[in-house]
Coordinates of C-alpha atoms and ligand atoms in Angstrom, one line a residue:
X1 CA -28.7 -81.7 -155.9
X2 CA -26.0 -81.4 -153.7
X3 CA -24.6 -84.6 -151.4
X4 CA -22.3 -84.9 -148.8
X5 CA -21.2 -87.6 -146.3
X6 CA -18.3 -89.7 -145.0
X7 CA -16.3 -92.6 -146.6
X8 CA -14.1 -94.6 -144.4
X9 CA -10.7 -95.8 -146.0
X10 CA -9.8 -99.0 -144.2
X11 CA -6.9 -101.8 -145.1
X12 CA -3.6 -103.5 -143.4
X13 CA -0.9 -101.7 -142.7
X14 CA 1.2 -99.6 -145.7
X15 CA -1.6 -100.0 -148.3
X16 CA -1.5 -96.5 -149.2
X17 CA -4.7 -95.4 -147.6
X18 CA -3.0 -91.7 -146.1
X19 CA -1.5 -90.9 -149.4
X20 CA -4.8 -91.4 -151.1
X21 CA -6.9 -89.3 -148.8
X22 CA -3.8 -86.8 -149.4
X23 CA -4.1 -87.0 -153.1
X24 CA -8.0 -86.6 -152.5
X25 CA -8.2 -83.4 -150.3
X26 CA -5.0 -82.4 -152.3
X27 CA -3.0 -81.4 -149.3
X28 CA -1.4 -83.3 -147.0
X29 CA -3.5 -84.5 -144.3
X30 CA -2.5 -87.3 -142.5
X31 CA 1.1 -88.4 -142.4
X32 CA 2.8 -91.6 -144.4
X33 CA 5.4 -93.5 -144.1
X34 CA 7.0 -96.9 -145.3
X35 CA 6.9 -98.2 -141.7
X36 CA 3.7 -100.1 -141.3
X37 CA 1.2 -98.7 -139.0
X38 CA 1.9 -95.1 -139.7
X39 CA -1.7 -94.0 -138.7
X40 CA -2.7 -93.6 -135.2
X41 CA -6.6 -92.0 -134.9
X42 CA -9.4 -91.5 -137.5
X43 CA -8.1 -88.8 -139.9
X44 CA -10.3 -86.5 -141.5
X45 CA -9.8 -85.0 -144.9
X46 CA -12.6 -83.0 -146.8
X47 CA -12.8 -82.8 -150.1
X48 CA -15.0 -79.4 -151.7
X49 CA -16.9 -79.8 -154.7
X50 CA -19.7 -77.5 -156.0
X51 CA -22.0 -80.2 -155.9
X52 CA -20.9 -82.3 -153.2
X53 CA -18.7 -82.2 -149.5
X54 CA -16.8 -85.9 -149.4
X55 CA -15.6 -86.4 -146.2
X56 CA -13.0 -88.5 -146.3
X57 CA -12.2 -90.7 -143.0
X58 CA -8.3 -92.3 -143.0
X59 CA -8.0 -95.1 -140.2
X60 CA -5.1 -97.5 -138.9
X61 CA -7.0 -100.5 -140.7
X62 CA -7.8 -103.8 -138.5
X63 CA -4.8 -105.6 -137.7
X64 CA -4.4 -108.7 -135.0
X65 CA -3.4 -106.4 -131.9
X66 CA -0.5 -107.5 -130.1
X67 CA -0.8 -104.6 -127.7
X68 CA -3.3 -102.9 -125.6
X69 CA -2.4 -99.7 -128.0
X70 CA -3.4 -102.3 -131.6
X71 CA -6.6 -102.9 -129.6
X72 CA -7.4 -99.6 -129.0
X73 CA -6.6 -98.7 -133.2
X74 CA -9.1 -101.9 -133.6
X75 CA -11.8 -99.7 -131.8
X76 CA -10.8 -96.4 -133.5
X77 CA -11.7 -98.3 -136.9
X78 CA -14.5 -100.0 -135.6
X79 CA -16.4 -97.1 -134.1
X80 CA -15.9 -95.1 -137.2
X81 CA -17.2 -97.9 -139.6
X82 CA -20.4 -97.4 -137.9
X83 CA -21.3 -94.0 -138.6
X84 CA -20.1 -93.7 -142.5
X85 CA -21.6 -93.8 -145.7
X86 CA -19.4 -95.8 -147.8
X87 CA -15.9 -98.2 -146.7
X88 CA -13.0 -97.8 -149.2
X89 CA -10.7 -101.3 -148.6
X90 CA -7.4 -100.8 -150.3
X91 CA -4.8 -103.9 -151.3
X92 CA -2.0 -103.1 -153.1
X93 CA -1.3 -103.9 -156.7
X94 CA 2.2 -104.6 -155.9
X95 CA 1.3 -107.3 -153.3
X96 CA -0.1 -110.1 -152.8
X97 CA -3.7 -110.6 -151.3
X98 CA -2.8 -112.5 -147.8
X99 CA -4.4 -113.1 -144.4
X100 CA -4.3 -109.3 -143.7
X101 CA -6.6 -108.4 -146.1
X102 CA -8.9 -111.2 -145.7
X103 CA -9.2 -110.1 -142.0
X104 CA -9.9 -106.8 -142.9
X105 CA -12.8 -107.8 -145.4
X106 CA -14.2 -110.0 -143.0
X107 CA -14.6 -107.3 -140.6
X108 CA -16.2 -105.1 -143.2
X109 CA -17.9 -107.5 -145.3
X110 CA -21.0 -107.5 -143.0
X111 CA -21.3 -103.8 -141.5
X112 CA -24.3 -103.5 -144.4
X113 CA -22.8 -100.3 -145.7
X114 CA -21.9 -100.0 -149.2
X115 CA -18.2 -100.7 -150.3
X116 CA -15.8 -99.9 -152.6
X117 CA -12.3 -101.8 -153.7
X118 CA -9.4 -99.9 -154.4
X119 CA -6.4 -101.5 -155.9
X120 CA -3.5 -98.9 -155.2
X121 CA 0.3 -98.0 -156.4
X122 CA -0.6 -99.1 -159.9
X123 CA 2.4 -97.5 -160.4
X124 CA 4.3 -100.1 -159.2
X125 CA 2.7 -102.8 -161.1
X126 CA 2.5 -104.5 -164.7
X127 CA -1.0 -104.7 -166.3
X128 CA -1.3 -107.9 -165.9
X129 CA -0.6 -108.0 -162.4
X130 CA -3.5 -105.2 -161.6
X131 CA -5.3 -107.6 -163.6
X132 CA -4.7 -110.6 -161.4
X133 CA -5.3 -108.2 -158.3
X134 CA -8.8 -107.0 -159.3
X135 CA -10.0 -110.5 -159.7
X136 CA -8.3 -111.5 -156.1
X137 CA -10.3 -108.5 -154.7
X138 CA -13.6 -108.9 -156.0
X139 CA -13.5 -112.9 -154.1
X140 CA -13.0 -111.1 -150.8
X141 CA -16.4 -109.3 -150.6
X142 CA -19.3 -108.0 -152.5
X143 CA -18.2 -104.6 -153.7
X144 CA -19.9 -102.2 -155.7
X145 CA -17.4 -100.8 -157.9
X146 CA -13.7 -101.8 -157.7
X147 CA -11.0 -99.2 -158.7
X148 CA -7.0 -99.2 -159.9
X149 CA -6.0 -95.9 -158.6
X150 CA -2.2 -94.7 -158.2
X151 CA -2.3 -92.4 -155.6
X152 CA 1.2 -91.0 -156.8
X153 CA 1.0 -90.7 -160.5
X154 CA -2.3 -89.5 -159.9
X155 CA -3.9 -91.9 -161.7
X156 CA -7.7 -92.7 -161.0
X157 CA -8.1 -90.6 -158.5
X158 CA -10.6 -88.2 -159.5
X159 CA -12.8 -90.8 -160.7
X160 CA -12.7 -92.6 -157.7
X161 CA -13.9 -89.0 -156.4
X162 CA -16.3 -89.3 -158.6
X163 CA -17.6 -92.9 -157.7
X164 CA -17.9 -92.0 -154.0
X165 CA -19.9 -89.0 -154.2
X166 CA -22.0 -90.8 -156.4
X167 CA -22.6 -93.1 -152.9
X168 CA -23.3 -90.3 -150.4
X169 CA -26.7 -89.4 -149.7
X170 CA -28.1 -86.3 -150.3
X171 CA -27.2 -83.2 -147.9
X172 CA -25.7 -79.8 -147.3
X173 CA -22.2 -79.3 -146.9
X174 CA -20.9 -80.6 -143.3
X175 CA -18.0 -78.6 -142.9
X176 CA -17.1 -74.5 -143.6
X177 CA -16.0 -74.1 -146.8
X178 CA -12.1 -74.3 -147.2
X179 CA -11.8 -76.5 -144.4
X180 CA -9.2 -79.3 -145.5
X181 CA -9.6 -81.3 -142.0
X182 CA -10.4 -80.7 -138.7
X183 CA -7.8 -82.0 -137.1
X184 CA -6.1 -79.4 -134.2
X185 CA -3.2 -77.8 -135.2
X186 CA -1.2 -78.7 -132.2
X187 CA -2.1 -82.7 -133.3
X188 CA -0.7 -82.1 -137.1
X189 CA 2.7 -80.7 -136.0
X190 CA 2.8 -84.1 -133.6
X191 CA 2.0 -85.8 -136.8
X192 CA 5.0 -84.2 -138.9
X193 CA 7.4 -84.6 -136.0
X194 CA 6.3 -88.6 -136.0
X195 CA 7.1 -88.6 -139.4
X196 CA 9.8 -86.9 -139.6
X197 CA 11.3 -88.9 -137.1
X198 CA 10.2 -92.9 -138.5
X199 CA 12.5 -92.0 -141.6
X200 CA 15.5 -94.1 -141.7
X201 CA 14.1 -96.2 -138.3
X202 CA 13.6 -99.7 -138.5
X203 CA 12.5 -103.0 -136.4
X204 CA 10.2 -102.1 -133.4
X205 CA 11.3 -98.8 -133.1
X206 CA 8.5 -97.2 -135.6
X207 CA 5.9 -98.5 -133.1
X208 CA 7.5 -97.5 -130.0
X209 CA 7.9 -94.0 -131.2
X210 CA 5.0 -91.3 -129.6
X211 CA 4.9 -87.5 -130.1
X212 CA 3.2 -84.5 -127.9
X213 CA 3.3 -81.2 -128.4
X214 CA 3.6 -79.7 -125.1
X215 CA 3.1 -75.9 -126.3
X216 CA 3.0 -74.0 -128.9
X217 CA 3.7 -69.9 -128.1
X218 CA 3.9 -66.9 -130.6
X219 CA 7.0 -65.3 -129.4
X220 CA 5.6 -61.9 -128.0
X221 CA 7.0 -58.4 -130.6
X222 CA 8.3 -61.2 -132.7
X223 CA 8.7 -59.3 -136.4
X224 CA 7.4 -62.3 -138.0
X225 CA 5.4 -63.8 -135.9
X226 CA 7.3 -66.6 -134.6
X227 CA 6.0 -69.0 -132.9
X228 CA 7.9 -71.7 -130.0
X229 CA 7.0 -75.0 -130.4
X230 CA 8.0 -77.6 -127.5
X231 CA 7.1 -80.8 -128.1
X232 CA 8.3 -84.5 -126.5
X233 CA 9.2 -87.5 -128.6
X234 CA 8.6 -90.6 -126.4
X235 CA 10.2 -94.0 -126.7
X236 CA 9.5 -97.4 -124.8
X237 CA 12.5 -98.2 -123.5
X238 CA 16.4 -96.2 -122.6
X239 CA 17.9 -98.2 -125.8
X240 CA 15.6 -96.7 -128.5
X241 CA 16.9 -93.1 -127.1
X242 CA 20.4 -93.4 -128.4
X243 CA 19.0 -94.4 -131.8
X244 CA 16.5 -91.6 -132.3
X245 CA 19.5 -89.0 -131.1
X246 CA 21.6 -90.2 -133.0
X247 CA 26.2 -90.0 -132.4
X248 CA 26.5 -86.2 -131.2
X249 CA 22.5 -85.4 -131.5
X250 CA 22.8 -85.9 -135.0
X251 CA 19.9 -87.6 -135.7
X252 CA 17.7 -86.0 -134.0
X253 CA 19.2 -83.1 -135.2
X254 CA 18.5 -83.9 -138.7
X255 CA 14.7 -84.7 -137.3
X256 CA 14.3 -81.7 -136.1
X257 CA 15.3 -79.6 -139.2
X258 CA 13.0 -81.5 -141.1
X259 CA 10.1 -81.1 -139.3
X260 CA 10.1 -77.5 -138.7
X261 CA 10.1 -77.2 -142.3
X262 CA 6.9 -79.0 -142.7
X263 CA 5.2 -77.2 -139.4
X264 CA 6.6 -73.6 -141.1
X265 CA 4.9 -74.7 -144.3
X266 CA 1.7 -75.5 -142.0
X267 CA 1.4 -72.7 -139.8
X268 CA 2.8 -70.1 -142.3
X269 CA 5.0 -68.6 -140.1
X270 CA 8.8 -69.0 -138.4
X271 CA 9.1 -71.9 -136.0
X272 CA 11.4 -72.4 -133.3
X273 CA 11.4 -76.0 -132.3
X274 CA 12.6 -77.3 -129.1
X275 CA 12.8 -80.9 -129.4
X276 CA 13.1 -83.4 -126.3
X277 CA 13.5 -87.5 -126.2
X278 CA 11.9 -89.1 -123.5
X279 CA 11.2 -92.6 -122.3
X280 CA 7.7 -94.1 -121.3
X281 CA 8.5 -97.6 -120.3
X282 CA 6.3 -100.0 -122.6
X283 CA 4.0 -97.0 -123.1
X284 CA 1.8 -99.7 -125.8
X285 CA 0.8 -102.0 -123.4
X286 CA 0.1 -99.6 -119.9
X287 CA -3.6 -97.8 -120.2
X288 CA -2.2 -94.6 -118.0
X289 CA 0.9 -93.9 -120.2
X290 CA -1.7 -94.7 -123.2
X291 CA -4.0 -92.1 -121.5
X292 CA -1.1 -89.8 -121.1
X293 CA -0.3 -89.6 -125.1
X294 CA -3.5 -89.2 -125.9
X295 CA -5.1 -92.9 -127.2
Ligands
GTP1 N1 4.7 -95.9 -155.7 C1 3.6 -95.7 -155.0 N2 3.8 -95.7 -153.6 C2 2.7 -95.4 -152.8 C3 1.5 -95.1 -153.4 N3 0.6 -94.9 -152.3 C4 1.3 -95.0 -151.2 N4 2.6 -95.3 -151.5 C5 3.7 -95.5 -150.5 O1 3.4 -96.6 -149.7 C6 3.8 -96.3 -148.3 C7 2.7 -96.4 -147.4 O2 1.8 -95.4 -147.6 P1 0.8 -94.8 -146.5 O3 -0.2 -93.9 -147.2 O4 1.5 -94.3 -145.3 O5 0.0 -96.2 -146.2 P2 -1.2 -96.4 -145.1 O6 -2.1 -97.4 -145.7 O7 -1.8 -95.1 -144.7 O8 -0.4 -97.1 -143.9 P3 -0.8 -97.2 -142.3 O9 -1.1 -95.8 -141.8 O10 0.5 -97.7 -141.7 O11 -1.9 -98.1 -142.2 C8 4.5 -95.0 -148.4 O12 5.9 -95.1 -148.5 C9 3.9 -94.3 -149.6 O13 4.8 -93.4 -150.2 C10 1.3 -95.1 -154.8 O14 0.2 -94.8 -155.4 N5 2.4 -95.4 -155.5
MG2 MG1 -1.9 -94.3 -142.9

């Protein structure tokens, strides 16, 4: 028998939910960071198995928007809930359970779809601790199983793999094989310039920070193949510019190496990356700038 489907991984901010579906697929999907709110859209990962495809959904979590771009993450989660076979809520071992939690289980607790706990970074916590965390989680809603998983010691992980096929329905494989996600190329080296670039920022300025790739050109008789990359790092207001350049363009400098690395190691050729900062005033709160970047 062969099954495949979707499970949803949903949770507050920093949880761990994009290094998990990284440690899942076994390639990095979806960016993370230490900066809450790292994730933006619905991220795909998909996981191959001779008997099953798991298709493994990464969201922004629910969170109490402040902006018109938290409501719109609010609906990106919502509308995927609805068309999954199984919701993954994570809490971290290392943390307390708190009101950020309980809002996301409430908003999960009656979609009717079957869910699964995971208590992640066991890592970073004591036995006991994990302990006192599974029992927190189990009050919050009625879950069918409830995992520790560490996400970077790779503990747990396959046999949380393991649990969630065990919840998809039967079905053949939704996606080609050796298809990790099917998110566009030209959105992934956005994502590894956003990360690249909310290393080392603080405050506000992780939210305020939006990338676009504006083009992406194979230089033509290039030897190797290289390929122009022009992308546009946007900020909210004149202030945040200096900080994201840097004294001298240093920063951004430094942002710029490190990304191209990543988007060589993703496109498997040369990069040359031209790297811009812009500002969009308040682009979080005004629908046409929103539009414009792509929410
Ligand atoms: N030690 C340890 N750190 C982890 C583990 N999983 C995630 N982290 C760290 O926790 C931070 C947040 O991880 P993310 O995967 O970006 O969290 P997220 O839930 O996707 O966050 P948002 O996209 O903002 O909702 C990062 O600094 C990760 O390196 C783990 O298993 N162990
Ligand atoms: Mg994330």
């Amino acid at each position: 028998m062969h099954r495949s489907g979707f499970a949803c991984f949903v949770g507050r901010p920093n949880t761990g939910k994009s290094t998990l579906t990284n440690a899942l697929v076994k390639t990095k999907v979806a960016i993370t960071s230490d900066r809450p709110q790292t994730t933006r859209h619905a991220v795909r990962g998909i996981v191959h198995r001779e008997d099953a495809q798991l298709v493994l959904v990464d969201t922004p979590g629910f969170h109490r928007p402040r902006t018109l771009l938290g409501e719109r993450l609010n609906d990106v989660v919502l509308t995927t809930l609805g068309e999954v076979d199984v919701v993954v809520f994570c809490v971290p071992a290392d943390d307390r359970v708190g009101p950020g939690d309980r809002f996301n289980a409430e908003k999960i607790a009656g979609l009717g779809t079957p869910l699964v706990a995971v208590v992640t970074k066991t890592d970073l916590a004591s036995k006991q601790t994990i302990t006192e965390r599974l029992i927190e989680v189990s009050e919050l809603a009625d879950f069918a199983e409830i995992v520790p998983v560490s996400a970077v010691a790779g503990e747990q992980v396959s046999l949380l793999e393991d649990l969630l096929v065990g919840l998809l329905p039967e079905g053949p494989p939704l996606y080609p094989a050796g298809d990790l996600t099917d998110e566009p190329e030209a959105v992934m080296v956005a994502e590894l310039v956003r990360e690249a670039a909310l290393d080392g920022v603080r405050d506000e300025l992780p939210h305020s920070i939006a990338v676009v790739v504006e083009e992406m050109v194979p230089r033509p008789d290039h030897p190797r193949g290289l390929v122009d990359v022009r992308v546009e790092l946007y900020v909210e207001r004149s202030s945040q510019k200096g900080i994201v350049i840097g004294s001298g363009g240093s920063r951004l400098k430094d942002v710029g190496t490190r990304a191209r690395q990543q988007i060589e190691a993703l496109l498997g050729t040369p990069v040359h990356l031209d790297l811009h900062v812009k500002v969009a005033q308040d682009w979080q709160r005004d629908p046409k700038q929103l539009r414009k970047l792509g929410f």
